[in-house]
Coordinates of C-alpha atoms in Angstrom, one line a residue:
X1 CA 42.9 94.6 200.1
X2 CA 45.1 95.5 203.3
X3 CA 48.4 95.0 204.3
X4 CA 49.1 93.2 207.4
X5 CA 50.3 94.5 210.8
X6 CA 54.0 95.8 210.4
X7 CA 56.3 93.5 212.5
X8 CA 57.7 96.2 214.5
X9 CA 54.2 97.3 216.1
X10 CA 53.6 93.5 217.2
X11 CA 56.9 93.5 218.9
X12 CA 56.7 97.2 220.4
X13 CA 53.3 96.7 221.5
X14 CA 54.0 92.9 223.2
X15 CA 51.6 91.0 221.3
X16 CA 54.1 89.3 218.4
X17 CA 53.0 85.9 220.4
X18 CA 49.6 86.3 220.9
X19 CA 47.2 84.1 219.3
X20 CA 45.7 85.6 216.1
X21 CA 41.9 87.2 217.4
X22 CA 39.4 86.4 215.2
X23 CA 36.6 89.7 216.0
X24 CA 32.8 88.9 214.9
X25 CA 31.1 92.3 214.0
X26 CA 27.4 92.5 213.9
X27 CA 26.2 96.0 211.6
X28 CA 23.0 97.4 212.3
X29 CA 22.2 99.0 209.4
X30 CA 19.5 101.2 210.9
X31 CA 20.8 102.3 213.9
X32 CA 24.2 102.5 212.2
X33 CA 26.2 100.8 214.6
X34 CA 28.2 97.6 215.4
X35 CA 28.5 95.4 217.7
X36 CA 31.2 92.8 219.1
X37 CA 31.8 90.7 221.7
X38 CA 35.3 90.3 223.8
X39 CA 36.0 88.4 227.1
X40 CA 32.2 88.3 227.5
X41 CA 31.4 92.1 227.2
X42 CA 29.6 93.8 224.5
X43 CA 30.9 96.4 223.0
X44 CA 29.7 99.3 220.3
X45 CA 30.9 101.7 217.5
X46 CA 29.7 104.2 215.4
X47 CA 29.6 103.4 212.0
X48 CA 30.5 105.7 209.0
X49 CA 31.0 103.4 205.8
X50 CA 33.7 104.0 203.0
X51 CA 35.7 102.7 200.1
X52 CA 38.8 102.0 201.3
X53 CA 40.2 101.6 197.7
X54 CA 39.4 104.5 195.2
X55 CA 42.0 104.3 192.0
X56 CA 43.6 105.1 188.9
X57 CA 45.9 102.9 187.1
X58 CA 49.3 104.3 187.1
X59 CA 50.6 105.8 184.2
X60 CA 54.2 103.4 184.6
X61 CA 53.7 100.2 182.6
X62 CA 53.8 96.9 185.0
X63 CA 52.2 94.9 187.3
X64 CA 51.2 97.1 190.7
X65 CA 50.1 95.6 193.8
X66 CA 46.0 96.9 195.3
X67 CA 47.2 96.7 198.6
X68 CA 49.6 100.5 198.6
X69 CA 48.3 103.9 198.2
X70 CA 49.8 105.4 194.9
X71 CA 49.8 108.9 193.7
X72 CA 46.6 108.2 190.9
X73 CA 45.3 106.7 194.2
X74 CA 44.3 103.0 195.3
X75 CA 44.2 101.8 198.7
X76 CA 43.9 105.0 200.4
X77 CA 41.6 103.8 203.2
X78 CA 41.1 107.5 203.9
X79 CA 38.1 107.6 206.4
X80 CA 36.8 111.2 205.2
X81 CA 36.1 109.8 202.0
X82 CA 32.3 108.9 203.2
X83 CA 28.8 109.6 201.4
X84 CA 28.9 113.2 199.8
X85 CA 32.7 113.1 199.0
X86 CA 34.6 114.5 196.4
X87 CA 37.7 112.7 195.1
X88 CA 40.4 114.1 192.2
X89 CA 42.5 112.1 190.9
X90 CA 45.0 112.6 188.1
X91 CA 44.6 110.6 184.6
X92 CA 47.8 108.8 183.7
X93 CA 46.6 106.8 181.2
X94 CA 44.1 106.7 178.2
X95 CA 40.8 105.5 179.6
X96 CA 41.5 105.8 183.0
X97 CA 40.8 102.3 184.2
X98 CA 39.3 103.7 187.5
X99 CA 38.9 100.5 190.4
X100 CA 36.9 100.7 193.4
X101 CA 36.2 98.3 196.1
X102 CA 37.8 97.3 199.6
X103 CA 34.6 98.4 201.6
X104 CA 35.1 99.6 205.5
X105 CA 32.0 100.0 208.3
X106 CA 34.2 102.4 210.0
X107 CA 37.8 102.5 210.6
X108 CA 39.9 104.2 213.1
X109 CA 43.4 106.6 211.3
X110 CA 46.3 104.3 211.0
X111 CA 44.3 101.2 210.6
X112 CA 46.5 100.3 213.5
X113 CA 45.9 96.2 213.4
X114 CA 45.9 95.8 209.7
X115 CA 42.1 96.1 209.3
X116 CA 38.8 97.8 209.8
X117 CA 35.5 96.9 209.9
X118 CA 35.7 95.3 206.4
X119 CA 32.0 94.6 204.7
X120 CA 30.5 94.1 201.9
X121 CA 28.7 96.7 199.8
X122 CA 25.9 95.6 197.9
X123 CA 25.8 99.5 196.2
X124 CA 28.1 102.2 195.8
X125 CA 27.0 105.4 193.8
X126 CA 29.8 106.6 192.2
X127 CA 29.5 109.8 189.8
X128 CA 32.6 110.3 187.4
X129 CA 33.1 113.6 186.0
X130 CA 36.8 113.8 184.2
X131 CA 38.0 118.0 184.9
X132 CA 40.1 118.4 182.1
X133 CA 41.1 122.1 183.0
X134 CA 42.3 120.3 186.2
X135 CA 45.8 119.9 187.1
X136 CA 47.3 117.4 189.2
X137 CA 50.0 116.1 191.0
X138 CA 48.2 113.7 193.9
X139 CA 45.2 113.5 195.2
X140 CA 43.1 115.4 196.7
X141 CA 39.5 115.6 198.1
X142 CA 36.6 117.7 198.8
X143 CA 34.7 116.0 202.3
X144 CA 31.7 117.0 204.6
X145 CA 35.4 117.1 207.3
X146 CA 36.6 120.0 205.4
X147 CA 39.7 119.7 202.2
X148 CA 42.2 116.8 202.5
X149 CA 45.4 116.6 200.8
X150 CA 47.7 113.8 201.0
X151 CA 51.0 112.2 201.1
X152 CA 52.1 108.2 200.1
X153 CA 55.9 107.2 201.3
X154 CA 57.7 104.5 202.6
X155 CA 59.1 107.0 205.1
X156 CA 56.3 108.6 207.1
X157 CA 58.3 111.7 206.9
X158 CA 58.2 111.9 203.3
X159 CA 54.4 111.3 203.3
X160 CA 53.4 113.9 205.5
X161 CA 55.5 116.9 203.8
X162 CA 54.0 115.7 200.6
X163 CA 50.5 115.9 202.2
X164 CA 51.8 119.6 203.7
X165 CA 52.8 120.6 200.8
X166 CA 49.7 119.9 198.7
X167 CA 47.4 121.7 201.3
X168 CA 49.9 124.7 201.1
X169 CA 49.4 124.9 197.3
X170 CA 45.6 124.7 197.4
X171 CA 45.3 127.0 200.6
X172 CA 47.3 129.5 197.7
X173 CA 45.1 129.0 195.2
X174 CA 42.1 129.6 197.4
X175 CA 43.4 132.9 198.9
X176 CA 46.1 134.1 196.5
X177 CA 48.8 133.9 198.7
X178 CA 52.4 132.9 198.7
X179 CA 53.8 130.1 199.6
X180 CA 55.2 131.1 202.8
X181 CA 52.0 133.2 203.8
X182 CA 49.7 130.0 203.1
X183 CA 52.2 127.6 205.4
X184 CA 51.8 130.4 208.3
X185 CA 48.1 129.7 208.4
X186 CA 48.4 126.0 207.7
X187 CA 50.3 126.2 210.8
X188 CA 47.4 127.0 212.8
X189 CA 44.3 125.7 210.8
X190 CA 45.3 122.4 209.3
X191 CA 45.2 119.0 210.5
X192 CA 47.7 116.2 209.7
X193 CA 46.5 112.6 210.6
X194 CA 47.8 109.4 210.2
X195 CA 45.6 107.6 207.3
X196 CA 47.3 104.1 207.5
X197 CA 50.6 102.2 208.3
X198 CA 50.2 99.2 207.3
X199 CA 50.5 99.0 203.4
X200 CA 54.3 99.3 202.9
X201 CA 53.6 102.3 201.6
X202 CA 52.7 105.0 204.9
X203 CA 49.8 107.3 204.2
X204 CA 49.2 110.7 205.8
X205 CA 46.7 113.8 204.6
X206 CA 46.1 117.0 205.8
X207 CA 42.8 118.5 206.4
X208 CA 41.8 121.9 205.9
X209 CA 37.6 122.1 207.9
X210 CA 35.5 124.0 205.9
X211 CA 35.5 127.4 207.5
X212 CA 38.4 126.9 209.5
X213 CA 40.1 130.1 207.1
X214 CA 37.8 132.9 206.9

């Protein structure tokens, strides 16, 4: 389901040579944790499982690749998006033709090398409720992190005033501001991360913690 790592960060980062590294990841289930081993040392994470694909089917007829994030969403590999999450989507098509899949142990933002911990999930409990009162341009997501907005470009730029701009519309509707008023606390109480670089397509999202306006 993901893309590979972009050219340019093999060659800035030295490694466009290197021998491809093949990591073996042992979950613990229990303890919630993996484990690998590199250059004889062991070494540990915390994991926190998630769906790196969640998805619509655009409403543009065509053939669309899994591995970018689109505005009905897809391969958003959006680590917030854990157990007791929230995701909107807007409903392009009749039907909806929601997909799901691309599974992740735990995956640091940027998915810097192309993948996570990618696993197998044997059961996902998904509850679909379809908000027709709702209005949408992208999507957007209610997390135990707080709100998250976000942004899919080509140009990182482009993603992450999309992502901005999306939080500054909801941060309105919450408070009954205008535009400008809801940037001037965005300014100072939301977050914009990195979600991933390596589909093509760049993905950022801005996150508003719960409380963070009171």
């Amino acid at each position: 389901m993901g893309g590979g790592t972009p050219a340019w960060q093999n060659v800035k980062l030295g490694i466009v040579d290197s021998d491809r590294l093949q990591v073996d990841w042992t979950l613990d289930r229990e303890q919630m944790t993996g484990k690998c081993t590199m250059s004889g040392k062991e070494f540990g994470v915390a994991l926190s499982p998630f769906l790196g694909l969640i998805g619509l089917a655009p409403g543009e007829a065509g053939t669309h690749r899994t591995s970018p994030p689109y505005r009905t969403g897809g391969n958003i590999d959006c680590k917030e998006l854990v157990e007791g999450s929230s995701l909107f989507l807007p409903v392009e098509v009749d039907g909806a033709l929601l997909s799901f899949g691309d599974g992740h142990a735990v995956q640091g933002d940027g998915e810097n090398s192309g993948t996570a911990i990618e696993c197998p999930m044997d059961l996902v409990n998904l509850t679909l409720v379809l908000h027709k009162e709702m209005k949408l341009h992208m999507p957007k997501a209610k997390t135990p992190a707080g709100w998250v907005t976000f942004g899919f470009d080509e140009d990182l730029n482009e993603a992450a005033a999309t992502a901005l701009d999306e939080m500054v519309g909801l941060i309105q509707q919450f408070h009954s501001l205008s535009k400008t008023e809801a940037m001037a606390l965005a300014s100072v109480a939301v977050d914009l991360h990195v979600t991933q670089i390596v589909n093509g397509v760049k993905g950022v999202r801005a996150i508003l913690p719960h409380g963070a306006i009171r």
